[in-house]
C-alpha cells in the first residue's frame, strides 16, 4: 500500500521568509511519480510539479524549488521569499492511483 | 477551453435524498476520477473510469455509483444521502492513467447532508 505523510499540519511565516513543506512517502513500486498541488482559499486544486522516481535532480521554478531524495523517501517543497498569495493548503501526492497526503496549511502573514 | 467543470457548486440534501453530481471535461481525456476531500484527510478516490462505458472502484466507493456514458462526462450518484457523505467532491481527468500522468481537477462541489 502507498502512503504519503505531511507531518506539518499548519505553518505560519512572515512575508519574505523562506519556508519548506515536508513530504515523506512509502511505496513498493520501483517506478513512481510524486506531485505537489496547491489549494488556495478559493478551493480549486492547482498542479505545481511532477517528478519521477528516476530523476533526483532538484528543480527550481521561480520562487519554488523541490528537493527529491530517494534515500529518505522525501520530496520537500521550498518557497523562497514567501508572499501573502502563497497562503494555501499544499498537498503532496504519489502514484499509481493518486494517493494524497493530508496537506499543509501555509499562512503567510504580511 | 474550460478544462474540468463540475455541477453544482454547492448543494444541501436531507438524509435519504438522492442526487447526481456532474463532471465534464473538454480536453479529450480518457480517464476521469471522483475524489472526496474531508478535513485533515487529503483527497480520497471514490471511483474512476478508464474510458467511455467503464467504471471502477477506488478507495472509498460505498454509498456512491458512477456512470460514464459519454467520454466527456462522468456522473457521481448518491442514491440515499447520509450525513457521513458531507464533503467536498472533486472530479479530475487525465489523458491516460500511466504512472506519471498528471490529473487536472475541477473546482469542486460542496455537499452538505443534514
Coordinates of C-alpha atoms in Angstrom, one line a residue:
Chain A
X1 CA 0.0 0.0 0.0
X2 CA 1.1 3.5 -0.7
X3 CA 1.2 6.3 1.9
X4 CA 2.1 10.0 1.9
X5 CA 2.8 11.8 5.1
X6 CA 2.8 15.5 5.5
X7 CA 3.6 15.9 9.2
X8 CA 3.3 19.7 9.2
X9 CA -0.4 20.4 9.6
X10 CA -0.1 24.2 9.7
X11 CA 2.8 26.6 9.2
X12 CA 2.8 30.4 9.6
X13 CA 5.6 32.6 8.3
X14 CA 6.0 36.3 7.8
X15 CA 6.2 37.6 4.3
X16 CA 9.7 37.3 2.7
X17 CA 10.7 34.4 4.9
X18 CA 11.6 31.1 3.3
X19 CA 9.5 28.1 4.1
X20 CA 9.9 24.3 3.5
X21 CA 7.0 21.9 3.4
X22 CA 7.9 18.3 4.1
X23 CA 6.6 15.3 2.3
X24 CA 7.6 11.7 3.1
X25 CA 6.2 8.8 1.1
X26 CA 6.0 5.0 1.2
X27 CA 5.7 2.8 -1.9
X28 CA 6.8 -0.6 -3.0
X29 CA 6.8 0.4 -6.7
X30 CA 10.2 0.9 -8.3
X31 CA 8.7 3.4 -10.8
X32 CA 6.5 6.1 -9.4
X33 CA 5.8 9.8 -9.6
X34 CA 5.4 12.4 -7.0
X35 CA 3.3 15.5 -7.3
X36 CA 2.6 18.8 -5.5
X37 CA -0.7 20.5 -5.7
X38 CA -1.8 23.9 -4.3
X39 CA -5.3 24.6 -2.9
X40 CA -5.8 28.3 -2.4
X41 CA -8.7 29.6 -0.3
X42 CA -10.9 29.6 -3.4
X43 CA -10.8 25.8 -3.2
X44 CA -9.5 24.7 -6.6
X45 CA -6.6 22.3 -6.9
X46 CA -3.7 23.7 -8.9
X47 CA -1.0 21.4 -10.2
X48 CA 2.5 22.6 -9.4
X49 CA 5.0 19.9 -10.2
X50 CA 5.5 16.2 -11.2
X51 CA 8.7 14.3 -10.5
X52 CA 9.5 10.7 -11.5
X53 CA 11.4 8.3 -9.3
X54 CA 14.4 8.1 -11.6
X55 CA 15.1 11.8 -11.6
X56 CA 16.6 13.0 -8.3
X57 CA 17.7 16.4 -9.6
X58 CA 16.4 19.3 -7.7
X59 CA 14.0 21.6 -9.6
X60 CA 13.6 25.3 -9.4
X61 CA 10.7 27.3 -10.8
X62 CA 10.9 31.0 -9.8
X63 CA 10.5 31.1 -6.1
X64 CA 9.6 27.5 -5.8
X65 CA 12.0 24.6 -5.5
X66 CA 11.7 20.9 -4.9
X67 CA 14.2 18.5 -3.2
X68 CA 13.7 14.9 -4.1
X69 CA 15.7 12.4 -2.0
X70 CA 15.0 8.8 -2.8
X71 CA 17.3 7.6 0.1
X72 CA 15.0 9.2 2.6
X73 CA 11.8 8.9 0.6
X74 CA 11.2 12.6 0.8
X75 CA 10.0 15.2 -1.7
X76 CA 10.2 18.5 0.0
X77 CA 8.9 21.8 -1.3
X78 CA 10.5 25.2 -0.5
X79 CA 9.1 28.6 -1.2
X80 CA 11.7 31.4 -1.2
X81 CA 10.8 34.9 -0.2
X82 CA 7.2 33.9 0.6
X83 CA 4.3 36.2 -0.3
X84 CA 0.8 36.5 1.1
X85 CA -0.6 35.0 -2.2
X86 CA 1.3 31.8 -1.3
X87 CA -1.2 31.2 1.5
X88 CA -2.9 27.9 0.7
X89 CA -3.1 24.3 1.5
X90 CA -0.4 22.3 -0.2
X91 CA -0.8 18.6 -1.0
X92 CA 1.9 16.1 -1.8
X93 CA 0.7 13.1 -3.8
X94 CA 2.0 9.8 -5.1
X95 CA 1.1 7.4 -8.0
X96 CA 0.0 4.9 -9.1
X97 CA -3.5 5.8 -8.0
X98 CA -3.0 9.3 -6.8
X99 CA -2.5 9.0 -3.0
X100 CA -2.6 12.3 -1.3
X101 CA -1.1 13.4 2.0
X102 CA -3.3 15.2 4.4
X103 CA -2.0 18.6 3.4
X104 CA -0.1 21.5 5.0
X105 CA -1.9 24.8 5.6
X106 CA 0.6 27.6 4.9
X107 CA -0.3 31.1 6.1
X108 CA 1.9 33.9 5.0
X109 CA 1.4 37.0 7.2
X110 CA 2.1 40.5 5.8
Chain B
X1 CA -11.2 25.6 -23.2
X2 CA -13.0 25.3 -19.9
X3 CA -10.9 22.3 -18.6
X4 CA -12.8 20.4 -16.0
X5 CA -16.1 21.7 -14.8
X6 CA -18.5 20.5 -12.0
X7 CA -22.2 21.0 -11.4
X8 CA -23.5 22.1 -9.0
X9 CA -21.0 24.1 -6.9
X10 CA -23.0 23.7 -3.7
X11 CA -25.9 21.6 -2.6
X12 CA -27.8 20.8 0.6
X13 CA -29.5 17.5 0.9
X14 CA -31.6 15.9 3.6
X15 CA -30.7 12.4 4.8
X16 CA -32.2 9.8 2.3
X17 CA -32.4 12.1 -0.6
X18 CA -30.6 11.3 -3.9
X19 CA -28.6 13.5 -6.2
X20 CA -26.2 13.4 -9.1
X21 CA -23.0 15.4 -9.5
X22 CA -21.9 16.1 -13.0
X23 CA -18.3 16.4 -14.2
X24 CA -17.5 17.5 -17.7
X25 CA -14.1 17.9 -19.4
X26 CA -13.3 19.3 -22.8
X27 CA -9.6 18.1 -23.0
X28 CA -10.5 14.7 -24.7
X29 CA -9.1 12.9 -21.7
X30 CA -9.6 9.2 -21.4
X31 CA -9.5 8.9 -17.7
X32 CA -11.8 10.5 -15.1
X33 CA -11.9 10.3 -11.4
X34 CA -14.1 11.3 -8.4
X35 CA -12.5 12.2 -5.1
X36 CA -13.8 13.4 -1.8
X37 CA -12.0 15.8 0.5
X38 CA -12.6 15.8 4.2
X39 CA -10.8 17.9 6.8
X40 CA -7.4 16.6 7.7
X41 CA -7.6 13.7 5.3
X42 CA -6.5 15.0 2.0
X43 CA -8.3 13.6 -1.0
X44 CA -9.6 10.0 -1.3
X45 CA -10.5 8.3 -4.5
X46 CA -14.2 7.2 -4.8
X47 CA -14.5 5.8 -8.3
X48 CA -12.7 6.2 -11.6
X49 CA -13.2 5.5 -15.2
X50 CA -10.6 4.4 -17.8
X51 CA -12.8 5.2 -20.8
X52 CA -16.4 5.6 -22.0
X53 CA -18.6 2.9 -20.7
X54 CA -16.2 1.8 -18.0
X55 CA -16.0 2.4 -14.2
X56 CA -14.0 1.0 -11.3
X57 CA -14.0 1.3 -7.6
X58 CA -11.5 3.4 -5.7
X59 CA -10.6 3.6 -2.0
X60 CA -14.0 4.7 -0.6
X61 CA -16.7 3.6 -3.1
X62 CA -19.5 2.6 -0.7
X63 CA -22.7 4.7 -1.0
X64 CA -21.8 6.0 -4.4
X65 CA -22.4 5.0 -8.0
X66 CA -21.0 6.4 -11.2
X67 CA -21.6 6.3 -14.9
X68 CA -19.5 7.3 -17.9
X69 CA -22.0 7.2 -20.8
X70 CA -20.0 9.8 -22.8
X71 CA -16.3 10.3 -22.9
X72 CA -16.5 13.9 -21.7
X73 CA -18.9 13.3 -18.8
X74 CA -18.5 11.4 -15.5
X75 CA -21.5 11.3 -13.2
X76 CA -21.4 10.6 -9.4
X77 CA -24.6 9.5 -7.8
X78 CA -25.8 9.3 -4.2
X79 CA -28.8 7.1 -4.0
X80 CA -29.6 7.7 -0.4
X81 CA -27.5 10.5 1.1
X82 CA -26.1 10.2 4.6
X83 CA -24.5 12.8 6.9
X84 CA -21.2 11.0 6.5
X85 CA -21.2 12.0 2.8
X86 CA -21.0 15.6 3.7
X87 CA -17.8 16.6 2.0
X88 CA -16.2 18.5 -0.9
X89 CA -16.2 16.4 -4.1
X90 CA -13.6 16.9 -6.8
X91 CA -13.6 15.5 -10.2
X92 CA -10.3 15.1 -12.2
X93 CA -9.3 13.9 -15.6
X94 CA -6.1 12.7 -17.3
X95 CA -5.2 11.8 -20.8
X96 CA -4.4 8.3 -19.7
X97 CA -3.6 6.6 -16.4
X98 CA 0.1 6.0 -16.9
X99 CA 2.2 6.1 -13.8
X100 CA 3.2 9.7 -14.2
X101 CA 0.1 11.1 -15.8
X102 CA -1.0 14.4 -14.3
X103 CA -4.5 14.8 -13.2
X104 CA -6.4 18.0 -13.7
X105 CA -9.1 18.9 -11.2
X106 CA -12.4 20.7 -11.4
X107 CA -13.4 23.4 -8.9
X108 CA -15.2 21.1 -6.5
X109 CA -18.7 20.6 -5.3
X110 CA -19.5 21.3 -1.7
X111 CA -22.2 18.9 -0.4
X112 CA -23.9 19.2 3.0
X113 CA -26.2 16.4 4.1
X114 CA -28.5 17.2 7.0

